[in-house]
Short mmCIF file of C-alpha atoms in Angstrom, two decimals:
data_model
loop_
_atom_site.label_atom_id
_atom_site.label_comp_id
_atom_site.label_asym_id
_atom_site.label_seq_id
_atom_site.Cartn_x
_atom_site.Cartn_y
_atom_site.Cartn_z
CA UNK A 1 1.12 14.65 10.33
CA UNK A 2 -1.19 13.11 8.28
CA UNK A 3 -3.31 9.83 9.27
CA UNK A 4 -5.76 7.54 7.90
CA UNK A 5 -8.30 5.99 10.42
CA UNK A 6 -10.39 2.76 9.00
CA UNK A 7 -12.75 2.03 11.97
CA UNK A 8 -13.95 -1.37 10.77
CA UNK A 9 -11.49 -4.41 11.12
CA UNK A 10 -13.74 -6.71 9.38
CA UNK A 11 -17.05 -6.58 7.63
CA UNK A 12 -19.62 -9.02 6.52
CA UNK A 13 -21.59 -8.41 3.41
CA UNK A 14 -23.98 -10.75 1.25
CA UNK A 15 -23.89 -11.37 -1.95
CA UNK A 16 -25.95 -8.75 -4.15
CA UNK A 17 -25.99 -5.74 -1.60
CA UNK A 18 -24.45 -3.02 -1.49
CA UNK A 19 -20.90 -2.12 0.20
CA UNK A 20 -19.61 1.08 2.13
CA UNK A 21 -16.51 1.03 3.21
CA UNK A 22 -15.42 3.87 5.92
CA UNK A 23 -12.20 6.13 5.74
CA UNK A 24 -11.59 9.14 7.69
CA UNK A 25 -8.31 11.26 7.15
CA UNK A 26 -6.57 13.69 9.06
CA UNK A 27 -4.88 16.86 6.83
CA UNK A 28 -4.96 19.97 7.45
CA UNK A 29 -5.14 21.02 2.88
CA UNK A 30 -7.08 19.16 0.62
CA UNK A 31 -5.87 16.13 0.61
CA UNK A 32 -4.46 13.42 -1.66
CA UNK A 33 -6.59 9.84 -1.27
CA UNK A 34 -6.99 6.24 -2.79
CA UNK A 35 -8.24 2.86 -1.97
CA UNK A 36 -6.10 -0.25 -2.40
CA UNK A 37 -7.51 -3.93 -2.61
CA UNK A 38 -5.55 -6.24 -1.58
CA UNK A 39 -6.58 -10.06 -2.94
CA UNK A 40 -5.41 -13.07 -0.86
CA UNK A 41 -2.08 -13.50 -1.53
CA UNK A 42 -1.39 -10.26 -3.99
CA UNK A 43 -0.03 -7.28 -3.85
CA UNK A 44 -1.78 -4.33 -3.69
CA UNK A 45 -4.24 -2.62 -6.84
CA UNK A 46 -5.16 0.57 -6.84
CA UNK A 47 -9.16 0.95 -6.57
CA UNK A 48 -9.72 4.56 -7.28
CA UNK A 49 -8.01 8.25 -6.47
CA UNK A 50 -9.50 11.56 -5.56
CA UNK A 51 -6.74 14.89 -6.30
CA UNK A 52 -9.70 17.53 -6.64
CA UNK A 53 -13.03 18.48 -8.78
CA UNK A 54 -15.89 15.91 -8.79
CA UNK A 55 -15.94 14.75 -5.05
CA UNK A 56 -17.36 11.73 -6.62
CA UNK A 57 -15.42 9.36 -7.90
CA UNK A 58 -15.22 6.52 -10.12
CA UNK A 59 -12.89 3.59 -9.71
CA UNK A 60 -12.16 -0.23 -11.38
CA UNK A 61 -14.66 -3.00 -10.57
CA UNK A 62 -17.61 -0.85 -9.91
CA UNK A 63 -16.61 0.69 -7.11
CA UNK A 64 -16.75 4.53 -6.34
CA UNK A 65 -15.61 6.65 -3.26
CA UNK A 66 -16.88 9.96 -2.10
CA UNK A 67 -14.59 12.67 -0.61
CA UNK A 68 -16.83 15.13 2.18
CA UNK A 69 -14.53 17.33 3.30
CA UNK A 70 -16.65 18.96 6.21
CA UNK A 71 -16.95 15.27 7.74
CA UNK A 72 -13.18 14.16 6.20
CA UNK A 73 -14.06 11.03 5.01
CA UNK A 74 -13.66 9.46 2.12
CA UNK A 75 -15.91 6.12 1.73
CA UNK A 76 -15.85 3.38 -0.34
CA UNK A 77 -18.79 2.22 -1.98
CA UNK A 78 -20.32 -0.35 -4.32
CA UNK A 79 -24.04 -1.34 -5.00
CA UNK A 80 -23.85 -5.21 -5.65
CA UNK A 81 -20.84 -7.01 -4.04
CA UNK A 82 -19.77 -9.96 -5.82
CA UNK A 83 -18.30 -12.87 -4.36
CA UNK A 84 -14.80 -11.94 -5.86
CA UNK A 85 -14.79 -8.75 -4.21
CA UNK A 86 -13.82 -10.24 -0.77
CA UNK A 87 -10.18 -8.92 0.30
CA UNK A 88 -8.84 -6.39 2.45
CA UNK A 89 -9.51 -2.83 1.43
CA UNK A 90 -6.84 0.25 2.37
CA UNK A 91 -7.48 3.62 2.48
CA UNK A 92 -4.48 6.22 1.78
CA UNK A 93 -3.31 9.55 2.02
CA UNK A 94 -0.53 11.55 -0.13
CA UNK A 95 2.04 13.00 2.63
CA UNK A 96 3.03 15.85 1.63
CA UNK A 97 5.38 16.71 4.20
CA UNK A 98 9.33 16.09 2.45
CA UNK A 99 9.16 13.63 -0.66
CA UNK A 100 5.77 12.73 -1.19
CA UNK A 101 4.33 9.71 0.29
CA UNK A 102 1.44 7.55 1.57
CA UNK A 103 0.14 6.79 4.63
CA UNK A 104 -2.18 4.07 4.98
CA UNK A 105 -4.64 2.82 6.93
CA UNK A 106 -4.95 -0.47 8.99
CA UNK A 107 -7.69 -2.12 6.25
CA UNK A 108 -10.67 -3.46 6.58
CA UNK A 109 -11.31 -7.38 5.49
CA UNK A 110 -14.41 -7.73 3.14
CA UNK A 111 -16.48 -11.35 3.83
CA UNK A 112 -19.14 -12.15 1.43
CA UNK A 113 -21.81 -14.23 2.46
CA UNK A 114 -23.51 -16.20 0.20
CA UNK B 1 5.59 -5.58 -19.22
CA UNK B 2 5.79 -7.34 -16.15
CA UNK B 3 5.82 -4.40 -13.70
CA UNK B 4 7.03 -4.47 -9.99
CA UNK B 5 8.46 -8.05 -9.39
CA UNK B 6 9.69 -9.70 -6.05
CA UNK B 7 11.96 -12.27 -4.82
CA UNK B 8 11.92 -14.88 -3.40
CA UNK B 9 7.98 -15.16 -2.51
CA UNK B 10 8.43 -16.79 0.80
CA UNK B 11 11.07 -17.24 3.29
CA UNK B 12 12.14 -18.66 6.22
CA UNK B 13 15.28 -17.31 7.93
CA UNK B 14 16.76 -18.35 11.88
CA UNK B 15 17.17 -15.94 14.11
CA UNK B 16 20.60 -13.83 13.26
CA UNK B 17 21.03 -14.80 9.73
CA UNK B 18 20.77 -12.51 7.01
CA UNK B 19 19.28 -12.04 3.61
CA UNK B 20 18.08 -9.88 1.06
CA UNK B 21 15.11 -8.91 -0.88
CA UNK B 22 15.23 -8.61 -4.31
CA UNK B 23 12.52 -6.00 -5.97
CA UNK B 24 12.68 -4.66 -9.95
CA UNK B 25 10.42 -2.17 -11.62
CA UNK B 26 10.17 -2.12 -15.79
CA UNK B 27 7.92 1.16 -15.52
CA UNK B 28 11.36 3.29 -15.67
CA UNK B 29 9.55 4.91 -12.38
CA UNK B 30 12.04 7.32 -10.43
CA UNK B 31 10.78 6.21 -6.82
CA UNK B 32 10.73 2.90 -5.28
CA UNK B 33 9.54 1.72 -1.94
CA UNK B 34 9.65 -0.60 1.08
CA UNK B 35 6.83 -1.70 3.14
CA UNK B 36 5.89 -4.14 5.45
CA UNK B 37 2.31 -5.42 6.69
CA UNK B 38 1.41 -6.78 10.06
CA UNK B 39 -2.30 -7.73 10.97
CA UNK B 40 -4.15 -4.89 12.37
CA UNK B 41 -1.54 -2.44 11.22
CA UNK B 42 -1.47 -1.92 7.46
CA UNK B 43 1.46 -1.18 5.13
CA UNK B 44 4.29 0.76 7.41
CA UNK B 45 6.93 2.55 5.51
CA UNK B 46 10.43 0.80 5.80
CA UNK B 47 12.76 2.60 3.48
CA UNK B 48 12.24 4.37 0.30
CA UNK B 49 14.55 5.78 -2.75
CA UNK B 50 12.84 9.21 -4.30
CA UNK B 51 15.31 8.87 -7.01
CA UNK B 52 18.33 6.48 -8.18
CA UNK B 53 21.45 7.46 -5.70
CA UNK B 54 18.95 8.48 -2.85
CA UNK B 55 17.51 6.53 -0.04
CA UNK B 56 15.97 7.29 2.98
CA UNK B 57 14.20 6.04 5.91
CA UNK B 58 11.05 5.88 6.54
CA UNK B 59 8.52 4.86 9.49
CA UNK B 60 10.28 1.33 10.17
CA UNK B 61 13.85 1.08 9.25
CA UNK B 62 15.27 -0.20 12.35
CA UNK B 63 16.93 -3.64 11.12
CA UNK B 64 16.83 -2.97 7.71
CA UNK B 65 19.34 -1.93 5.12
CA UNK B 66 18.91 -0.87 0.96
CA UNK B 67 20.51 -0.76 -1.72
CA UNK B 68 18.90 1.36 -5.16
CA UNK B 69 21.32 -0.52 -7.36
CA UNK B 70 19.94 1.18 -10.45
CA UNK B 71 16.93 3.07 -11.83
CA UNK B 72 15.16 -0.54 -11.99
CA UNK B 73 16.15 -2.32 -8.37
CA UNK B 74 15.80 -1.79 -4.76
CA UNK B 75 16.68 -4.13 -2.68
CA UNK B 76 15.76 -4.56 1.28
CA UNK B 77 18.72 -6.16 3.32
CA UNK B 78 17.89 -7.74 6.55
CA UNK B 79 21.48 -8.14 8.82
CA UNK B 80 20.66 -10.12 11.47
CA UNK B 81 17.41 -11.39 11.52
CA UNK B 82 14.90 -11.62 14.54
CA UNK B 83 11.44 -12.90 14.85
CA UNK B 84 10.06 -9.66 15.10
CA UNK B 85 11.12 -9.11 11.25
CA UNK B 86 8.91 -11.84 10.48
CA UNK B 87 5.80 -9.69 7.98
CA UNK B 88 5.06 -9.77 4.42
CA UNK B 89 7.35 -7.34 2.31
CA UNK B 90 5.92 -5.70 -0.36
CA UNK B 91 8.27 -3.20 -2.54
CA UNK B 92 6.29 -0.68 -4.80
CA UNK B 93 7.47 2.06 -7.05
CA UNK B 94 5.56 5.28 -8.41
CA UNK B 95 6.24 7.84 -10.91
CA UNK B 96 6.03 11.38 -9.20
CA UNK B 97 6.18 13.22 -12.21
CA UNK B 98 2.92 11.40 -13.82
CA UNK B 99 0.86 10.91 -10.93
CA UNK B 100 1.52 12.34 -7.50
CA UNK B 101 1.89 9.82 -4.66
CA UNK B 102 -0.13 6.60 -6.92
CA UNK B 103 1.93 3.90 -6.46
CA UNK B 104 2.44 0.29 -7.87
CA UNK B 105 3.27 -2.49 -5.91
CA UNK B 106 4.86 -5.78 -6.41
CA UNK B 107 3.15 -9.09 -4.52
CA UNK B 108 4.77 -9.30 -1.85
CA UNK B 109 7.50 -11.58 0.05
CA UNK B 110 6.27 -13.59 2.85
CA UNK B 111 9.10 -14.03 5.61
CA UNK B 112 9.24 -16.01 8.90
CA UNK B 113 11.64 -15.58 11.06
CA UNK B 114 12.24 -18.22 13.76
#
């Protein structure tokens, strides 16, 4: 079955550097995969998607994620975190297996320092 | 266009009574979803409808009733409720025929069960 694994509960970042998020998945075809923020309080808003082509790819709120298949990850990253970009961050897989679905990681809490 | 909408946003129930959760999508979306979220273990798949007239269960559904009233509502019944019910429920819906697995969610209900 298919799994997401986000290692890092929580992680602090200043203000002005740059972000990477970690997400490694577990399929056996190429896989489905997005990243969710979730804002204090909100639902969920989709960040960014990978299907196929470009393993680079570009998302809302300058953020980008890059799928490596030989390491099967798929990281979040951004090069200047702003303040407002502190929330929890999922990382998701399509399930292929009966009606399609998504499994989801645990999250990972973004802090930003001042 | 307002969406995926939820009600109420908070709750607090006693231990064996019952209520339900009310969720509506205007994105005439085919699928609709339940989830819940507990710290440390993301969003866990309660129920979901792939279609109006179809439901099934999903990761979680032990406790936990729905309804897919129509194209538009889902709603997540909780018999007799016990503290370990006590999460934030977020409904989502998705569109399989536009974009495989990407779905939108609604912001959430916050229960307590005590």
């Amino acid at each position: 079955a298919q799994s997401v694994t986000q290692p890092d509960i929580h992680i602090t970042v200043s203000e002005g550097a740059s972000l990477e998020l970690r997400c490694n998945y577990s399929y056996g075809a190429t896989p489905y995969l997005f990243w969710y923020v979730q804002s204090p309080g909100q639902g969920l808003q989709l960040l960014l998607k990978y299907f196929s082509g470009d393993t680079l790819v570009q998302g809302i709120k300058g953020f980008e994620a890059e799928f490596k298949r030989s390491q099967s990850s798929f990281n979040l990253r951004k090069p200047s975190v702003h303040w407002s970009d502190a929330a929890e961050y999922f990382c998701a897989v399509g399930d292929s297996t009966g009606f399609q679905k998504l499994v989801f990681g645990t999250g990972t809490r973004l802090l930003v320092s001042p | 266009n307002a969406g995926v909408t939820q009600t109420p946003k908070f709750q607090v129930l006693k231990t064996g009574q019952s209520m339900t959760l009310q969720c509506a999508q205007d994105m005439n979306h085919n699928s609709m979803y339940w989830y819940r979220q507990d710290p440390g273990m993301g969003l866990r798949l309660i129920y979901y409808s792939a279609s109006e007239g179809t439901t099934d269960k999903g990761e979680v559904p032990n406790g936990y009733n729905v309804s897919r009233l129509n194209k538009r509502e889902f709603s997540l019944r909780l018999e007799s409720a016990a503290p370990s019910q006590t999460s934030v429920y977020f409904c989502a819906s998705s569109e399989q025929a536009i974009s495989l697995y990407e779905q939108y969610f609604g912001p959430g209900t916050r229960l307590t069960v005590t």
